[in-house]
Amino acid sequence: MKRVPEQPAAQPAGSAGTRTAAEAGDDDLRALFGESAALFACLAGPAHMLETANNAFFTAIGADRIRTGLPLGQLMPELVGQGFIALLDRVYRTGRPYSARHARVLLGTGADAREAFFTFTYEPSLDVGGNVTGVRVIGVETTQVMQAQRLTAEHRVLLEQIARQAPLPDVLEGMARAIEDLAPEEVLVSVLLADADGRHLRHGAAPSLPAFYNQAIDGIATGDGVGSCGTAAHRRQSVIVTDIATDPFWNEFRDLAERAGLAACWSTPILARDKSLLGTFAMYHRVPCEPQEADLALARVFADTAALAIERHRAEEAEKEAKAREEAARDDLAFLLEASTALTADLDVTQVLTRLAASCVPKLAPLCAVDIIEGGRVRRIATAAPTEADRDLLASHIPVYDAADDAVARVLASATSEVARRAPTGPGPWHDLEVTGYLCVPLADRGTPLGAVTLLSTGEHAFDGHTVALAEELVRRAASAARNARQYNYRHALAHDLQAGLLLPDLPDVPGADVATYYHPAGEGLDVGGDFYDVFPLEDDRWAFLLGDVCGRGAIAATTTALVRHTARAVAPLLPAPADVVRAINRALTNRPDSHGTGFVTLVYGQLTPAPAGGLDIELVRAGHTPPLHLDARHTSCPVDAPGLLLGVATDPHLTPCRLHLGPDESLVLYTDGITEARRRDGELFGDARLSRAVTTAPARPNAQNVIDAVVQAVHAFNEGDDGDDDQAILVLTATKP
């Protein structure tokens, strides 16, 4: 029994004992290919009596046959049947030499026979009279050269396979079979591959070993004393066991080796360029034996070749994994982008969560349910399933908010995701839906759970870490979309309620007048608009009316609008002249605190009185506002000029009252600049001229609503339905017949 000793310590660079990798490789090649020596022998007479021969000749034919004085056919009887003695006879008879290159010769008989190759020449020996007295044999054994050629050819094939990126199992099996064919004695080759952490060895290739043996050692640990391969992998150096039956390294595997008919094992570690472990290369023998230097060199050469193949395979696998991760990341990103787009397509919470459930199926799971908390109870708001029956069945189940055995209840309480490879605990249609696992993710707003999203597995589907992370990210985005939808709905409702409080809920019935209004806020109506109007009664059958525009939007504009309207309603019964009412409004605006806003206001304020003979008598003032239009009985329109400054800026707005009479079917049109400044895509404004023409397109003898419809249709046709960025308001007063 013999083991390879520990490797000697590395010597310093430049020392006499230093050997480079190239020199080590040359030693391996020299051990494999050998150093040739010339053979020489003199044969005498027709019996070819061996008279003399050099040491190389006797080394070639076998050390047990070192003798002279015998006929060559008697010393080496195996040559007779191979025709070599007949060739000697011919040279002796004819006197003509004979040469052969790489001739195959079987030396010895039976189990001891070996195959050898020689390049040789038979030359006749002549006496002084020119007569043939014998034959001289001169040659060189080329056995190792032939083996080298075969090895080189096999090695080239393996390198070509590696270069062509052939599958690693094919390369390793081809290498194992090549070595088994090249070896002069029976040898069984095995290649084991190291795990990424280098702690275990996996089956790589072993075409001649029994399947049960390969299966038994697949996954063995690396460590000292774990067979030849486990020890070689642990020590990172060759380990030679010449007799498995007695070697302690094989204590745990001795019975296995005996069943497989293995008696010796020489194992060489396969190392990467950075000296990390790639695997082991092992040569098994049926009988106990020690390796020759050529055997060890062969193992080292093919271990290096295996290292090339394994490193190339690992690089390819790493590239494939990187591409797969990149592709998966792109797919995940595309999924999240598509789902996010769907989630934000509607500003309704129910629609957001319905789209969330639809996005989860079947990408993340076969079944999905979304539950939210409302009034201290859980309500199932959305479900998704492959069939309508499954969807209805899932929708019929409502979790119990405070039940300890309910997954949704636990997730709502902990605000932490819960995943299991089983059906949820607690009552539910799990059996009918064939549920095999679940993932429950909290739907949270700034850490506070608003609900939960439950994904359910069926069949072989299971939740892995990737699916959990993707689901949590999607639910996070859905929670953000739901929060935005809730905020939008809240702001929209708030703006609507506040705007409704600043506008007339219903128009009053004004004697002798037909009154109509139009109001359209800009954008999505999330802020309170700056346009306002009002109509209210005064004493002596008089009525007040006003239409104005506050600078800005939102809460500050709302407070200013309320200040104007409430001031007008408060002072109008006390101050008979419209100009006095507007001056009071201006004082209220200039005296307001800065925190209540500092923006200006434009306003048209007037009072109307039914005339005894029919029609309306009107007195109005204009404070920086767009001039009203008078649509007369001839169906023509003209502006009503009443100079005055805007309010909230100067202490005296310099107002000029204007009086006019509306006959029956005549109208007074008040409007804000959102009408005349409506803009289309090329930047052109609707303008005063188009407004004047639009008013005249109303039917003959129009009522107030006819006039508004004509203006609104003209504006929409002009800007192609674009709402624009400014509020629009219209107030029309039409005198009726007595």
mmCIF file of C-alpha atoms in Angstrom, residues 380-540:
data_model
loop_
_atom_site.group_PDB
_atom_site.id
_atom_site.type_symbol
_atom_site.label_atom_id
_atom_site.label_comp_id
_atom_site.label_asym_id
_atom_site.label_seq_id
_atom_site.Cartn_x
_atom_site.Cartn_y
_atom_site.Cartn_z
ATOM 1 C CA ARG A 380 -64.239 41.339 0.025
ATOM 2 C CA ILE A 381 -64.044 43.907 -2.732
ATOM 3 C CA ALA A 382 -62.455 42.000 -5.637
ATOM 4 C CA THR A 383 -61.676 38.441 -6.760
ATOM 5 C CA ALA A 384 -60.016 36.828 -9.770
ATOM 6 C CA ALA A 385 -60.066 33.168 -10.837
ATOM 7 C CA PRO A 386 -59.834 31.052 -14.017
ATOM 8 C CA THR A 387 -63.586 30.409 -14.119
ATOM 9 C CA GLU A 388 -66.655 32.380 -13.158
ATOM 10 C CA ALA A 389 -67.747 29.600 -10.790
ATOM 11 C CA ASP A 390 -64.433 29.745 -8.902
ATOM 12 C CA ARG A 391 -64.626 33.536 -8.815
ATOM 13 C CA ASP A 392 -68.135 33.454 -7.359
ATOM 14 C CA LEU A 393 -67.121 30.823 -4.823
ATOM 15 C CA LEU A 394 -64.144 32.880 -3.728
ATOM 16 C CA ALA A 395 -66.253 36.050 -3.566
ATOM 17 C CA SER A 396 -68.773 34.336 -1.277
ATOM 18 C CA HIS A 397 -66.183 33.854 1.465
ATOM 19 C CA ILE A 398 -65.694 36.772 3.852
ATOM 20 C CA PRO A 399 -62.799 36.617 6.366
ATOM 21 C CA VAL A 400 -63.472 37.241 10.034
ATOM 22 C CA TYR A 401 -61.667 40.409 11.115
ATOM 23 C CA ASP A 402 -60.828 39.330 14.660
ATOM 24 C CA ALA A 403 -60.499 35.553 14.199
ATOM 25 C CA ALA A 404 -57.193 34.164 15.417
ATOM 26 C CA ASP A 405 -57.282 31.296 12.916
ATOM 27 C CA ASP A 406 -57.859 33.536 9.867
ATOM 28 C CA ALA A 407 -54.814 34.460 7.741
ATOM 29 C CA VAL A 408 -56.295 37.791 6.650
ATOM 30 C CA ALA A 409 -56.983 38.743 10.265
ATOM 31 C CA ARG A 410 -53.404 37.895 11.284
ATOM 32 C CA VAL A 411 -51.927 39.889 8.405
ATOM 33 C CA LEU A 412 -54.135 42.885 9.185
ATOM 34 C CA ALA A 413 -53.014 42.722 12.812
ATOM 35 C CA SER A 414 -49.285 42.279 12.106
ATOM 36 C CA ALA A 415 -48.980 44.253 8.838
ATOM 37 C CA THR A 416 -46.618 41.453 7.719
ATOM 38 C CA SER A 417 -46.946 39.064 4.785
ATOM 39 C CA GLU A 418 -47.762 35.423 5.532
ATOM 40 C CA VAL A 419 -47.006 32.469 3.226
ATOM 41 C CA ALA A 420 -47.637 28.740 3.655
ATOM 42 C CA ARG A 421 -47.602 25.546 1.585
ATOM 43 C CA ARG A 422 -51.073 24.546 2.756
ATOM 44 C CA ALA A 423 -54.612 25.829 2.653
ATOM 45 C CA PRO A 424 -55.440 28.720 5.013
ATOM 46 C CA THR A 425 -56.689 27.812 8.470
ATOM 47 C CA GLY A 426 -60.213 28.667 9.398
ATOM 48 C CA PRO A 427 -63.402 28.228 7.393
ATOM 49 C CA GLY A 428 -63.389 28.840 3.655
ATOM 50 C CA PRO A 429 -63.971 27.168 0.275
ATOM 51 C CA TRP A 430 -60.453 25.768 0.242
ATOM 52 C CA HIS A 431 -61.437 22.172 -0.484
ATOM 53 C CA ASP A 432 -63.791 23.074 -3.334
ATOM 54 C CA LEU A 433 -61.142 25.337 -4.879
ATOM 55 C CA GLU A 434 -58.422 22.682 -4.310
ATOM 56 C CA VAL A 435 -56.172 25.196 -2.567
ATOM 57 C CA THR A 436 -52.655 23.919 -1.776
ATOM 58 C CA GLY A 437 -50.992 27.098 -0.475
ATOM 59 C CA TYR A 438 -51.467 30.808 0.086
ATOM 60 C CA LEU A 439 -49.678 34.137 0.257
ATOM 61 C CA CYS A 440 -51.374 36.964 2.136
ATOM 62 C CA VAL A 441 -49.903 40.478 1.732
ATOM 63 C CA PRO A 442 -51.058 43.545 3.696
ATOM 64 C CA LEU A 443 -52.497 46.420 1.673
ATOM 65 C CA ALA A 444 -51.104 49.284 3.734
ATOM 66 C CA ASP A 445 -51.164 53.075 3.597
ATOM 67 C CA ARG A 446 -48.102 54.535 5.340
ATOM 68 C CA GLY A 447 -47.786 51.434 7.496
ATOM 69 C CA THR A 448 -51.470 51.216 8.420
ATOM 70 C CA PRO A 449 -53.220 48.163 6.929
ATOM 71 C CA LEU A 450 -56.253 49.097 4.855
ATOM 72 C CA GLY A 451 -56.853 45.540 3.725
ATOM 73 C CA ALA A 452 -55.114 42.413 2.447
ATOM 74 C CA VAL A 453 -54.428 40.675 -0.845
ATOM 75 C CA THR A 454 -54.616 36.861 -0.684
ATOM 76 C CA LEU A 455 -53.054 34.759 -3.445
ATOM 77 C CA LEU A 456 -54.005 31.075 -3.496
ATOM 78 C CA SER A 457 -52.103 28.145 -5.046
ATOM 79 C CA THR A 458 -53.663 25.104 -6.640
ATOM 80 C CA GLY A 459 -52.096 21.926 -7.975
ATOM 81 C CA GLU A 460 -48.291 22.066 -8.312
ATOM 82 C CA HIS A 461 -48.090 25.858 -8.083
ATOM 83 C CA ALA A 462 -46.025 27.106 -5.133
ATOM 84 C CA PHE A 463 -44.843 30.490 -3.878
ATOM 85 C CA ASP A 464 -41.096 31.107 -3.933
ATOM 86 C CA GLY A 465 -39.145 34.100 -2.714
ATOM 87 C CA HIS A 466 -39.243 35.740 -6.130
ATOM 88 C CA THR A 467 -43.036 35.542 -6.326
ATOM 89 C CA VAL A 468 -43.399 36.868 -2.785
ATOM 90 C CA ALA A 469 -41.173 39.884 -3.554
ATOM 91 C CA LEU A 470 -42.997 40.586 -6.816
ATOM 92 C CA ALA A 471 -46.396 40.328 -5.123
ATOM 93 C CA GLU A 472 -45.349 42.656 -2.307
ATOM 94 C CA GLU A 473 -44.080 45.250 -4.790
ATOM 95 C CA LEU A 474 -47.290 45.056 -6.823
ATOM 96 C CA VAL A 475 -49.442 45.386 -3.699
ATOM 97 C CA ARG A 476 -47.320 48.345 -2.564
ATOM 98 C CA ARG A 477 -48.006 50.075 -5.869
ATOM 99 C CA ALA A 478 -51.679 49.193 -5.657
ATOM 100 C CA ALA A 479 -51.838 50.670 -2.150
ATOM 101 C CA SER A 480 -50.295 53.876 -3.484
ATOM 102 C CA ALA A 481 -52.785 53.953 -6.373
ATOM 103 C CA ALA A 482 -55.670 53.296 -3.972
ATOM 104 C CA ARG A 483 -54.460 56.068 -1.654
ATOM 105 C CA ASN A 484 -54.238 58.488 -4.592
ATOM 106 C CA ALA A 485 -57.727 57.475 -5.716
ATOM 107 C CA ARG A 486 -59.105 58.015 -2.225
ATOM 108 C CA GLN A 487 -57.409 61.388 -1.953
ATOM 109 C CA TYR A 488 -58.704 62.384 -5.360
ATOM 110 C CA ASN A 489 -62.240 61.337 -4.506
ATOM 111 C CA TYR A 490 -62.026 63.160 -1.167
ATOM 112 C CA ARG A 491 -60.685 66.340 -2.759
ATOM 113 C CA HIS A 492 -63.180 66.115 -5.582
ATOM 114 C CA ALA A 493 -66.075 65.701 -3.140
ATOM 115 C CA LEU A 494 -64.725 68.500 -0.948
ATOM 116 C CA ALA A 495 -64.345 70.852 -3.897
ATOM 117 C CA HIS A 496 -67.785 69.920 -5.176
ATOM 118 C CA ASP A 497 -69.410 70.485 -1.796
ATOM 119 C CA LEU A 498 -67.599 73.769 -1.241
ATOM 120 C CA GLN A 499 -68.370 74.977 -4.758
ATOM 121 C CA ALA A 500 -72.012 74.017 -4.308
ATOM 122 C CA GLY A 501 -72.095 76.097 -1.139
ATOM 123 C CA LEU A 502 -70.801 79.128 -3.043
ATOM 124 C CA LEU A 503 -73.247 78.813 -5.952
ATOM 125 C CA LEU A 504 -77.025 78.914 -5.976
ATOM 126 C CA PRO A 505 -78.475 75.423 -5.461
ATOM 127 C CA ASP A 506 -81.568 76.500 -7.423
ATOM 128 C CA LEU A 507 -82.303 79.660 -9.383
ATOM 129 C CA PRO A 508 -85.099 81.795 -7.906
ATOM 130 C CA ASP A 509 -88.219 82.730 -9.844
ATOM 131 C CA VAL A 510 -87.734 86.388 -10.743
ATOM 132 C CA PRO A 511 -90.972 88.182 -11.775
ATOM 133 C CA GLY A 512 -90.725 89.484 -15.327
ATOM 134 C CA ALA A 513 -87.412 87.713 -15.981
ATOM 135 C CA ASP A 514 -86.165 84.366 -17.230
ATOM 136 C CA VAL A 515 -82.849 83.535 -15.505
ATOM 137 C CA ALA A 516 -80.329 80.858 -16.570
ATOM 138 C CA THR A 517 -76.773 80.144 -15.474
ATOM 139 C CA TYR A 518 -73.826 78.060 -16.642
ATOM 140 C CA TYR A 519 -70.764 77.073 -14.614
ATOM 141 C CA HIS A 520 -67.882 74.818 -15.684
ATOM 142 C CA PRO A 521 -64.762 74.472 -13.479
ATOM 143 C CA ALA A 522 -61.398 74.038 -15.205
ATOM 144 C CA GLY A 523 -59.463 70.766 -15.082
ATOM 145 C CA GLU A 524 -60.826 67.882 -13.033
ATOM 146 C CA GLY A 525 -62.649 70.044 -10.508
ATOM 147 C CA LEU A 526 -60.266 69.253 -7.628
ATOM 148 C CA ASP A 527 -60.048 72.934 -6.613
ATOM 149 C CA VAL A 528 -62.813 75.431 -5.960
ATOM 150 C CA GLY A 529 -63.158 77.721 -8.952
ATOM 151 C CA GLY A 530 -62.782 81.490 -8.873
ATOM 152 C CA ASP A 531 -65.942 82.285 -10.867
ATOM 153 C CA PHE A 532 -69.198 82.951 -9.042
ATOM 154 C CA TYR A 533 -72.714 84.345 -9.533
ATOM 155 C CA ASP A 534 -75.740 85.144 -7.403
ATOM 156 C CA VAL A 535 -79.340 86.340 -7.713
ATOM 157 C CA PHE A 536 -81.317 87.417 -4.620
ATOM 158 C CA PRO A 537 -84.407 89.533 -3.813
ATOM 159 C CA LEU A 538 -84.507 93.069 -2.392
ATOM 160 C CA GLU A 539 -87.361 95.284 -1.162
ATOM 161 C CA ASP A 540 -89.858 97.026 -3.455
#
